[in-house]
Short mmCIF file of C-alpha atoms and ligand atoms in Angstrom, two decimals:
data_model
loop_
_atom_site.label_atom_id
_atom_site.label_comp_id
_atom_site.label_asym_id
_atom_site.label_seq_id
_atom_site.Cartn_x
_atom_site.Cartn_y
_atom_site.Cartn_z
CA MET A 1 0.00 0.00 0.00
CA VAL A 2 1.34 3.39 -0.91
CA ASN A 3 0.65 5.30 2.26
CA ARG A 4 -0.86 8.72 2.55
CA ARG A 5 2.49 10.45 2.64
CA SER A 6 3.80 8.95 -0.57
CA PHE A 7 0.45 9.27 -2.25
CA LEU A 8 0.12 12.96 -1.56
CA LYS A 9 2.20 14.69 -4.14
CA THR A 10 -0.18 17.62 -4.24
CA SER A 11 -1.34 19.69 -1.32
CA LEU A 12 -4.42 17.71 -0.37
CA ALA A 13 -4.98 18.22 3.31
CA GLY A 14 -5.70 15.21 5.49
CA CYS A 15 -9.29 14.27 5.07
CA ALA A 16 -11.65 14.42 8.00
CA ALA A 17 -12.79 11.09 9.38
CA THR A 18 -16.24 10.04 8.28
CA LEU A 19 -18.62 7.88 10.18
CA LEU A 20 -19.07 4.53 8.53
CA PRO A 21 -22.27 4.83 6.50
CA LYS A 22 -25.00 2.27 6.93
CA PHE A 23 -25.42 -0.06 4.02
CA SER A 24 -28.41 0.56 1.87
CA LEU A 25 -30.54 -2.51 1.42
CA ALA A 26 -31.56 -3.66 -2.01
CA LYS A 27 -35.05 -2.37 -2.87
CA THR A 28 -37.61 -5.05 -3.18
CA THR A 29 -40.90 -5.35 -4.96
CA ASP A 30 -42.89 -8.42 -4.00
CA GLY A 31 -39.84 -10.13 -2.57
CA VAL A 32 -37.81 -9.48 -5.71
CA LEU A 33 -34.69 -7.39 -5.15
CA GLU A 34 -34.01 -4.69 -7.68
CA LEU A 35 -30.40 -4.34 -8.64
CA THR A 36 -29.29 -1.95 -11.36
CA ALA A 37 -25.80 -1.45 -12.73
CA GLN A 38 -25.48 2.23 -13.55
CA LYS A 39 -23.05 5.11 -13.68
CA GLY A 40 -22.55 7.12 -10.54
CA GLN A 41 -20.07 9.10 -8.52
CA ALA A 42 -18.36 8.95 -5.15
CA ARG A 43 -15.56 10.63 -3.27
CA LEU A 44 -12.95 7.95 -2.75
CA TYR A 45 -10.45 10.22 -1.05
CA GLY A 46 -12.75 11.86 1.46
CA GLU A 47 -13.99 15.43 1.35
CA ASP A 48 -10.75 16.78 -0.12
CA GLY A 49 -10.68 14.47 -3.09
CA GLY A 50 -12.68 14.99 -6.25
CA LEU A 51 -15.72 13.04 -7.35
CA SER A 52 -14.83 9.86 -9.22
CA ASP A 53 -16.91 8.56 -12.08
CA LEU A 54 -17.78 5.01 -11.13
CA TRP A 55 -20.00 2.11 -12.14
CA LEU A 56 -22.27 1.19 -9.27
CA TYR A 57 -25.11 -1.08 -8.20
CA ASN A 58 -28.18 1.02 -7.39
CA GLY A 59 -25.96 4.10 -7.47
CA LYS A 60 -24.25 3.03 -4.23
CA LEU A 61 -20.65 2.32 -3.31
CA PRO A 62 -20.43 -0.52 -2.44
CA GLY A 63 -23.62 -2.00 -3.84
CA PRO A 64 -26.49 -2.56 -1.38
CA GLU A 65 -26.05 -5.26 1.21
CA ILE A 66 -28.16 -8.25 0.32
CA ARG A 67 -29.14 -10.16 3.49
CA VAL A 68 -31.06 -13.38 3.41
CA LYS A 69 -31.58 -16.34 5.72
CA ARG A 70 -29.84 -19.64 5.08
CA GLY A 71 -31.83 -21.74 2.66
CA GLU A 72 -33.82 -18.75 1.50
CA ARG A 73 -34.62 -18.14 -2.13
CA VAL A 74 -32.91 -15.06 -3.54
CA ARG A 75 -34.64 -13.37 -6.42
CA VAL A 76 -32.95 -10.44 -8.07
CA ARG A 77 -34.23 -8.48 -11.04
CA PHE A 78 -30.99 -7.20 -12.48
CA ARG A 79 -30.96 -4.31 -14.95
CA ASN A 80 -28.01 -3.13 -16.96
CA GLN A 81 -27.95 0.62 -17.49
CA LEU A 82 -24.28 0.75 -18.37
CA ASP A 83 -22.99 1.25 -21.91
CA GLU A 84 -21.46 -2.20 -22.00
CA PRO A 85 -22.53 -5.78 -21.31
CA THR A 86 -22.27 -7.12 -17.79
CA SER A 87 -23.47 -9.95 -15.51
CA VAL A 88 -23.54 -10.64 -11.76
CA HIS A 89 -21.63 -13.41 -9.99
CA TRP A 90 -22.62 -14.49 -6.46
CA HIS A 91 -19.18 -15.24 -5.12
CA GLY A 92 -18.90 -18.26 -2.83
CA ILE A 93 -22.51 -19.39 -3.10
CA ARG A 94 -22.89 -23.06 -4.00
CA ILE A 95 -25.35 -21.97 -6.59
CA ASP A 96 -27.39 -23.41 -9.41
CA ASN A 97 -25.03 -23.27 -12.42
CA ALA A 98 -27.40 -21.23 -14.59
CA MET A 99 -27.33 -18.44 -11.97
CA ASP A 100 -23.55 -18.25 -11.57
CA GLY A 101 -23.31 -15.11 -13.69
CA VAL A 102 -20.31 -16.00 -15.85
CA ALA A 103 -20.95 -14.36 -19.20
CA GLY A 104 -19.96 -16.70 -22.01
CA LEU A 105 -20.12 -19.85 -19.86
CA THR A 106 -23.29 -19.92 -17.77
CA GLN A 107 -25.30 -17.14 -19.40
CA ALA A 108 -25.21 -14.64 -22.22
CA PRO A 109 -23.97 -11.22 -21.12
CA VAL A 110 -26.73 -8.81 -20.14
CA GLU A 111 -26.63 -6.16 -22.86
CA PRO A 112 -27.09 -2.44 -22.16
CA GLY A 113 -30.76 -1.72 -21.49
CA GLU A 114 -31.53 -5.39 -20.89
CA SER A 115 -32.33 -7.24 -17.69
CA PHE A 116 -31.80 -10.70 -16.24
CA ASP A 117 -33.60 -12.46 -13.39
CA TYR A 118 -31.35 -14.23 -10.93
CA ASP A 119 -33.16 -16.78 -8.81
CA PHE A 120 -31.30 -19.13 -6.49
CA ILE A 121 -31.13 -20.68 -3.05
CA ALA A 122 -28.37 -19.66 -0.64
CA PRO A 123 -27.60 -23.01 1.02
CA ASP A 124 -24.89 -21.96 3.47
CA ALA A 125 -24.85 -19.22 6.10
CA GLY A 126 -21.87 -16.87 6.00
CA THR A 127 -20.22 -13.84 4.45
CA TYR A 128 -20.27 -13.70 0.66
CA TRP A 129 -20.32 -11.00 -1.98
CA TYR A 130 -21.45 -10.29 -5.48
CA HIS A 131 -19.62 -8.60 -8.30
CA ALA A 132 -19.57 -8.09 -12.06
CA HIS A 133 -18.34 -11.11 -14.02
CA THR A 134 -18.01 -9.69 -17.52
CA MET A 135 -14.70 -7.94 -18.16
CA SER A 136 -14.35 -7.99 -14.40
CA TRP A 137 -10.82 -6.52 -14.55
CA ASN A 138 -12.53 -3.34 -15.77
CA GLN A 139 -15.89 -3.46 -14.01
CA VAL A 140 -15.02 -4.50 -10.45
CA PRO A 141 -12.35 -1.83 -9.83
CA ARG A 142 -14.83 0.79 -11.06
CA GLY A 143 -17.20 -0.13 -8.26
CA LEU A 144 -19.40 -3.07 -9.28
CA ALA A 145 -19.35 -5.08 -6.06
CA GLY A 146 -21.46 -5.48 -2.93
CA PRO A 147 -21.88 -7.74 0.11
CA LEU A 148 -24.15 -10.78 0.27
CA ILE A 149 -24.78 -11.94 3.83
CA VAL A 150 -26.50 -15.25 4.51
CA GLU A 151 -27.74 -15.32 8.08
CA GLU A 152 -27.82 -18.35 10.35
CA ASP A 153 -31.17 -19.79 11.39
CA GLU A 154 -30.64 -18.33 14.83
CA GLN A 155 -29.66 -14.68 15.27
CA LEU A 156 -26.26 -14.73 16.98
CA PHE A 157 -25.37 -11.04 17.21
CA ASP A 158 -27.34 -7.88 17.73
CA LEU A 159 -27.75 -6.43 14.24
CA GLU A 160 -26.01 -3.21 15.28
CA ARG A 161 -23.02 -5.28 16.29
CA ASP A 162 -22.92 -7.39 13.15
CA ILE A 163 -20.78 -5.23 10.91
CA THR A 164 -19.87 -5.76 7.27
CA LEU A 165 -16.69 -4.06 6.06
CA MET A 166 -15.90 -4.17 2.37
CA LEU A 167 -12.24 -3.31 1.87
CA SER A 168 -11.38 -1.92 -1.56
CA ASP A 169 -8.12 -0.79 -3.05
CA TRP A 170 -8.21 2.06 -5.59
CA ARG A 171 -5.73 3.59 -7.94
CA LEU A 172 -6.26 7.31 -7.53
CA ASP A 173 -4.90 10.26 -9.48
CA GLU A 174 -3.29 13.18 -7.73
CA ASP A 175 -6.65 14.92 -7.35
CA GLY A 176 -7.93 11.90 -5.45
CA THR A 177 -10.18 10.62 -8.24
CA LEU A 178 -10.11 7.22 -9.89
CA GLU A 179 -7.24 6.88 -12.34
CA THR A 180 -8.68 5.38 -15.51
CA ALA A 181 -5.97 5.76 -18.19
CA SER A 182 -4.19 2.60 -17.03
CA PHE A 183 -7.21 0.27 -17.04
CA GLY A 184 -6.18 -2.84 -18.94
CA ALA A 185 -2.47 -1.92 -18.93
CA MET A 186 -0.42 -4.90 -20.09
CA HIS A 187 2.22 -4.08 -17.53
CA ASP A 188 -0.32 -4.63 -14.72
CA PHE A 189 -1.63 -7.82 -16.30
CA SER A 190 1.81 -9.35 -16.61
CA HIS A 191 2.95 -8.27 -13.13
CA ALA A 192 0.99 -8.17 -9.85
CA GLY A 193 -2.22 -6.85 -11.40
CA ARG A 194 -3.81 -3.44 -10.99
CA LEU A 195 -2.66 -2.29 -7.57
CA GLY A 196 -4.04 0.88 -6.05
CA ASN A 197 -2.68 3.54 -3.76
CA TRP A 198 -5.66 4.10 -1.49
CA LEU A 199 -8.09 2.00 0.52
CA THR A 200 -11.72 2.58 1.32
CA ILE A 201 -14.02 0.71 3.69
CA ASN A 202 -17.61 0.57 2.52
CA GLY A 203 -16.72 3.22 -0.04
CA VAL A 204 -15.44 5.68 2.55
CA SER A 205 -11.95 6.94 3.19
CA MET A 206 -10.59 6.50 6.76
CA PRO A 207 -13.95 5.75 8.40
CA GLU A 208 -14.75 5.63 12.08
CA ILE A 209 -16.39 2.35 12.94
CA PRO A 210 -18.58 2.53 16.05
CA LEU A 211 -18.27 -0.37 18.50
CA GLN A 212 -19.68 -0.88 21.98
CA GLN A 213 -17.69 -1.57 25.11
CA GLY A 214 -18.28 -4.97 26.71
CA ARG A 215 -20.38 -6.31 23.84
CA TRP A 216 -19.54 -9.01 21.33
CA HIS A 217 -19.29 -7.86 17.72
CA ARG A 218 -19.06 -9.82 14.53
CA ILE A 219 -16.97 -8.11 11.90
CA ARG A 220 -17.25 -9.43 8.39
CA LEU A 221 -14.30 -8.44 6.20
CA ILE A 222 -14.55 -8.73 2.42
CA ASN A 223 -11.65 -7.87 0.12
CA SER A 224 -13.17 -6.61 -3.12
CA SER A 225 -9.86 -5.31 -4.52
CA ALA A 226 -8.83 -6.17 -8.06
CA SER A 227 -5.37 -7.39 -7.01
CA ARG A 228 -4.37 -6.14 -3.59
CA VAL A 229 -3.60 -8.74 -0.94
CA LEU A 230 -4.29 -7.11 2.44
CA ASP A 231 -2.11 -7.98 5.40
CA LEU A 232 -4.20 -7.69 8.54
CA ALA A 233 -3.50 -8.40 12.18
CA PRO A 234 -6.78 -8.99 14.03
CA SER A 235 -4.97 -10.02 17.21
CA ARG A 236 -3.57 -6.46 17.48
CA PHE A 237 -7.08 -5.25 18.23
CA GLY A 238 -8.12 -8.23 20.27
CA ALA A 239 -10.20 -9.98 17.63
CA LYS A 240 -10.47 -13.71 17.04
CA VAL A 241 -11.20 -15.31 13.70
CA ILE A 242 -14.40 -17.36 13.46
CA ALA A 243 -14.78 -18.02 9.74
CA LEU A 244 -12.98 -17.84 6.40
CA ASP A 245 -14.70 -17.41 3.04
CA GLY A 246 -18.05 -17.77 4.77
CA GLN A 247 -17.31 -21.13 6.41
CA PRO A 248 -17.13 -21.09 10.22
CA PHE A 249 -14.44 -22.86 12.23
CA GLU A 250 -15.39 -25.29 14.98
CA THR A 251 -14.32 -22.73 17.58
CA PRO A 252 -13.05 -19.14 17.43
CA ARG A 253 -9.30 -18.97 16.84
CA ASP A 254 -6.69 -16.61 18.20
CA MET A 255 -4.45 -16.10 15.22
CA ASP A 256 -1.31 -14.19 15.97
CA GLY A 257 0.75 -12.32 13.45
CA THR A 258 -0.29 -11.15 10.05
CA LEU A 259 -3.10 -12.80 8.15
CA GLN A 260 -3.58 -12.35 4.46
CA LEU A 261 -6.88 -11.39 2.97
CA ALA A 262 -6.46 -11.87 -0.77
CA PRO A 263 -8.82 -10.50 -3.41
CA ALA A 264 -12.28 -12.10 -3.02
CA GLN A 265 -11.48 -13.68 0.34
CA ARG A 266 -13.54 -13.05 3.46
CA MET A 267 -12.68 -13.26 7.14
CA ASP A 268 -15.20 -13.07 9.98
CA LEU A 269 -13.93 -11.76 13.30
CA VAL A 270 -15.40 -11.51 16.76
CA MET A 271 -14.28 -8.96 19.34
CA ARG A 272 -15.49 -7.55 22.63
CA PRO A 273 -13.69 -4.27 23.40
CA GLY A 274 -12.85 -3.96 27.08
CA GLU A 275 -12.70 -0.18 27.26
CA THR A 276 -14.08 2.83 25.47
CA GLY A 277 -11.69 4.73 23.21
CA ASP A 278 -10.04 4.47 19.81
CA ILE A 279 -8.54 1.33 18.29
CA PRO A 280 -6.62 1.63 15.02
CA PHE A 281 -7.44 -0.75 12.17
CA GLU A 282 -4.21 -1.17 10.25
CA THR A 283 -2.77 -2.81 7.21
CA MET A 284 0.55 -4.40 8.03
CA THR A 285 2.28 -4.30 4.63
CA GLY A 286 5.55 -2.49 5.29
CA LYS A 287 4.89 -0.13 8.19
CA PRO A 288 1.50 -0.48 9.88
CA PHE A 289 -0.87 2.02 8.29
CA THR A 290 -4.12 2.98 9.98
CA PHE A 291 -6.91 3.03 7.42
CA ALA A 292 -9.86 3.12 9.81
CA THR A 293 -10.55 3.62 13.50
CA PHE A 294 -12.77 1.57 15.74
CA LYS A 295 -14.51 4.06 18.04
CA VAL A 296 -15.52 2.18 21.14
CA GLY A 297 -18.43 3.85 22.92
CA ASP A 298 -20.66 2.74 25.79
CA GLY A 299 -22.32 -0.63 25.57
CA LYS A 300 -26.03 -0.63 24.82
CA GLY A 301 -28.50 -3.34 25.67
CA ASP A 302 -27.66 -6.89 26.64
CA ASP A 303 -24.50 -8.60 25.54
CA LEU A 304 -25.48 -11.75 23.71
CA PRO A 305 -23.29 -14.70 24.72
CA LEU A 306 -20.68 -15.56 22.12
CA LYS A 307 -21.87 -18.47 20.05
CA GLN A 308 -20.02 -19.97 17.15
CA PRO A 309 -22.13 -20.13 14.00
CA ALA A 310 -23.13 -23.67 13.05
CA ILE A 311 -20.90 -25.48 10.57
CA ASN A 312 -22.37 -25.58 7.08
CA ARG A 313 -22.93 -29.10 5.86
CA LEU A 314 -20.45 -29.37 3.00
CA PRO A 315 -19.71 -32.71 1.35
CA GLU A 316 -16.54 -34.21 2.83
CA PRO A 317 -13.88 -35.18 0.25
CA ASP A 318 -13.05 -38.89 0.12
CA LEU A 319 -9.28 -38.71 -0.21
CA GLU A 320 -8.87 -42.45 -0.72
CA ALA A 321 -10.89 -42.32 -3.89
CA ALA A 322 -9.73 -38.87 -4.99
CA TRP A 323 -9.01 -38.04 -8.57
CA GLU A 324 -5.71 -36.13 -8.67
CA ILE A 325 -5.49 -33.20 -11.01
CA PRO A 326 -2.29 -31.17 -11.37
CA LEU A 327 -2.59 -27.41 -11.77
CA LEU A 328 0.61 -25.83 -12.98
CA MET A 329 0.67 -22.03 -12.96
CA ALA A 330 3.24 -20.51 -15.26
CA GLY A 331 3.99 -17.29 -17.08
CA GLY A 332 4.07 -13.65 -16.08
CA ALA A 333 6.88 -11.13 -16.01
CA MET A 334 10.04 -11.36 -13.89
CA GLY A 335 11.28 -14.58 -15.43
CA GLY A 336 7.97 -16.43 -15.49
CA MET A 337 7.64 -16.24 -19.27
CA ARG A 338 10.35 -18.87 -19.61
CA SER A 339 8.06 -21.36 -17.91
CA MET A 340 5.51 -20.74 -20.70
CA MET A 341 8.04 -21.79 -23.37
CA ASP A 342 7.26 -25.47 -22.93
CA GLY A 343 6.04 -26.82 -26.27
CA ARG A 344 5.97 -23.37 -27.85
CA THR A 345 8.21 -21.66 -30.35
CA ARG A 346 9.51 -18.18 -29.70
CA GLU A 347 7.15 -16.85 -32.38
CA GLU A 348 4.16 -18.47 -30.71
CA LEU A 349 5.17 -16.97 -27.39
CA ASN A 350 5.57 -13.52 -28.91
CA GLN A 351 2.19 -13.85 -30.54
CA MET A 352 0.60 -14.72 -27.18
CA MET A 353 2.08 -11.67 -25.54
CA GLN A 354 0.86 -9.48 -28.38
CA ASP A 355 -2.58 -10.94 -27.78
CA GLY A 356 -2.31 -9.98 -24.12
CA LEU A 357 -1.89 -13.53 -22.83
CA PHE A 358 0.80 -13.72 -20.18
CA TRP A 359 -0.20 -16.68 -18.03
CA VAL A 360 -1.00 -20.34 -18.51
CA LEU A 361 -2.68 -23.01 -16.39
CA ASN A 362 -1.42 -26.47 -17.36
CA GLY A 363 0.13 -24.90 -20.44
CA LYS A 364 -3.07 -23.29 -21.69
CA ALA A 365 -3.88 -19.59 -21.75
CA GLY A 366 -7.54 -18.87 -21.16
CA MET A 367 -10.70 -20.90 -21.42
CA GLY A 368 -10.41 -22.95 -24.60
CA ASP A 369 -13.29 -25.12 -25.78
CA GLU A 370 -12.43 -28.13 -23.66
CA PRO A 371 -12.71 -28.21 -19.87
CA MET A 372 -9.60 -28.85 -17.81
CA PHE A 373 -11.40 -31.95 -16.51
CA LYS A 374 -14.82 -33.53 -16.54
CA ALA A 375 -16.00 -34.99 -13.26
CA SER A 376 -18.94 -37.19 -12.56
CA ARG A 377 -21.21 -35.90 -9.87
CA GLY A 378 -19.86 -36.94 -6.47
CA ASP A 379 -16.22 -37.42 -7.50
CA THR A 380 -13.62 -36.18 -5.05
CA ILE A 381 -11.17 -33.94 -6.88
CA LEU A 382 -7.75 -33.34 -5.40
CA ILE A 383 -5.97 -30.45 -7.07
CA GLU A 384 -2.26 -30.19 -6.61
CA SER A 385 -1.23 -26.70 -7.65
CA ARG A 386 2.24 -25.47 -8.23
CA ASN A 387 3.10 -21.81 -8.63
CA ASP A 388 5.95 -21.54 -11.16
CA THR A 389 5.53 -17.80 -11.54
CA ALA A 390 7.19 -14.90 -9.77
CA PHE A 391 3.90 -13.64 -8.30
CA ALA A 392 1.28 -14.55 -5.72
CA HIS A 393 -2.12 -15.68 -6.94
CA ALA A 394 -5.57 -16.08 -5.38
CA MET A 395 -7.30 -19.01 -7.06
CA HIS A 396 -11.09 -19.16 -6.94
CA LEU A 397 -13.23 -22.21 -7.62
CA HIS A 398 -16.81 -21.53 -8.64
CA GLY A 399 -19.82 -23.39 -7.30
CA HIS A 400 -17.95 -25.37 -4.61
CA HIS A 401 -15.90 -24.96 -1.46
CA PHE A 402 -12.73 -26.98 -0.94
CA ARG A 403 -10.50 -27.93 1.93
CA VAL A 404 -6.92 -26.62 1.83
CA LEU A 405 -4.99 -29.72 2.89
CA GLU A 406 -1.29 -29.13 2.31
CA ARG A 407 1.26 -26.48 1.58
CA ASN A 408 4.69 -27.50 0.28
CA GLY A 409 4.00 -31.10 1.18
CA LYS A 410 3.07 -30.33 4.80
CA ASN A 411 -0.36 -31.15 6.15
CA LEU A 412 -2.03 -28.07 7.54
CA GLU A 413 -3.12 -28.10 11.15
CA HIS A 414 -6.51 -26.77 10.11
CA PRO A 415 -7.64 -27.93 6.66
CA ASP A 416 -10.10 -25.03 6.44
CA TRP A 417 -12.85 -24.73 3.89
CA ARG A 418 -12.36 -21.94 1.36
CA ASP A 419 -13.51 -20.83 -2.05
CA THR A 420 -10.32 -18.88 -2.83
CA PHE A 421 -6.80 -19.96 -1.91
CA THR A 422 -3.57 -18.02 -2.08
CA THR A 423 -0.28 -19.29 -3.36
CA VAL A 424 3.16 -17.69 -3.45
CA PRO A 425 6.02 -18.34 -5.90
CA GLU A 426 7.42 -21.89 -5.90
CA GLU A 427 4.71 -23.10 -3.56
CA THR A 428 2.66 -26.25 -3.95
CA VAL A 429 -0.83 -26.30 -2.46
CA LYS A 430 -3.21 -29.25 -2.29
CA ILE A 431 -6.93 -28.71 -2.12
CA ALA A 432 -9.79 -31.21 -2.27
CA PHE A 433 -13.50 -31.00 -2.85
CA VAL A 434 -16.46 -33.07 -3.91
CA ALA A 435 -17.63 -32.12 -7.38
CA ASP A 436 -21.30 -32.37 -6.50
CA ASN A 437 -22.73 -29.36 -8.30
CA PRO A 438 -23.58 -30.10 -11.93
CA GLY A 439 -22.59 -27.62 -14.61
CA LYS A 440 -19.70 -25.67 -16.04
CA TRP A 441 -17.56 -23.95 -13.44
CA LEU A 442 -14.63 -21.57 -13.57
CA LEU A 443 -11.33 -21.93 -11.79
CA HIS A 444 -9.39 -18.69 -12.08
CA CYS A 445 -7.08 -16.26 -10.42
CA HIS A 446 -9.03 -13.53 -8.63
CA MET A 447 -6.34 -11.03 -9.44
CA LEU A 448 -8.61 -9.87 -12.18
CA GLY A 449 -5.93 -8.80 -14.66
CA HIS A 450 -4.35 -12.25 -14.36
CA ALA A 451 -7.70 -13.89 -15.01
CA ALA A 452 -8.11 -11.75 -18.14
CA SER A 453 -4.65 -12.55 -19.47
CA GLY A 454 -4.65 -16.34 -19.26
CA MET A 455 -5.25 -17.53 -15.68
CA THR A 456 -8.77 -18.80 -16.25
CA THR A 457 -9.86 -22.33 -16.89
CA TRP A 458 -13.01 -24.35 -16.33
CA PHE A 459 -14.25 -27.80 -15.47
CA GLU A 460 -17.48 -29.63 -15.90
CA VAL A 461 -19.52 -31.71 -13.49
CA ALA A 462 -21.86 -34.06 -15.29
CU1 C2O B 501 -15.46 -13.71 -7.51
CU2 C2O B 501 -15.10 -15.86 -10.93
O1 C2O B 501 -15.28 -14.70 -9.24
CU1 CU B 502 -2.90 -14.41 -10.40
#
């Protein structure tokens, strides 16, 4: 993260803290939520920054919070009022394939002026989000993202103390508005992706987040950034982790040190502040940088006892019978291109780069006509990934959650469920899941420029 000092080349004064705004809720008519992608504006750099031209859901940054109960039917009438096609993906939901929102794979893109009805069941409680899934490298970092919260059967936290924080990284110009000239820059695609120089929480710069002394809070973190991996240290403000990517642990965990929240990942925290006062919320990349402040005020009402959300019933992989699939990530700048040479001539490689393809999965750049594998419903798939590139990646599997079993040949103490896993250069990671959801599903890097320049493949469950 470029911090405020290095970002400020002009004379922008420090911006005043803003109270965290309440999420708007999606409007409903007869139980159908109305969601419209449209142009809009927001101040990303506080009062002193200019107004940025953005693409928003219902004119809001982030999009409205959609909250449903576990097992509830979600009906969304989606309208596209942008000048380009789009579609909506419900990230992390084990969804009906036809509702997955992947233009070109599960549906036709929604053209300007057109609409599409999404209709699905949210089977698992937890913290999820939705975002554009057509040219997402361009649409998500212009604002097309919002939270999707699936509540447990039983209400565990007072609603005022159940707080969603969508963390977004922006590349701002010197006047504090969204920098747009570099969208789609090949340099970003072939390196770490489009990284920003400023962070907002729920669309606001440096917010104050009100908490209550002596009361349990649930804090739901969502990283909606195009490429930025956030280094966070919940233990520095006394929080425990209770869930990752929507899936709760058996018990809350004290996790010391720095935890990574990669693009698309979620982390649910619980905390009960002991005293009133200010607590900084920092990113830990380089020097700790405070990008929000928890303002602890007096406790109100009863403190609900801390209860761990119930485990979602996900199908358990059968490792004995697993089908092993290698996933070799190669390509990218800083020496990674060499690893793409395999089976290619220099001319072919040059042609790929001219076509904006810098990354391969198992030697292939992009989707292709054939799936990476075809599973029968119920097969356990064990993916052994190896990162032969010079960059970190955040790999997302659609329609399923998987257990992360091993890193570099070592069994993990907690083989947590996730829908997006991170991997650093030279690392091997083993994940396993039951392919129980029929349809065509993506597996791609959630660093959106990487996904657009080769790191996207798909598989089919028959
Ligand atoms: Cu969150 Cu294929 O995306
Ligand atoms: Cu990547």
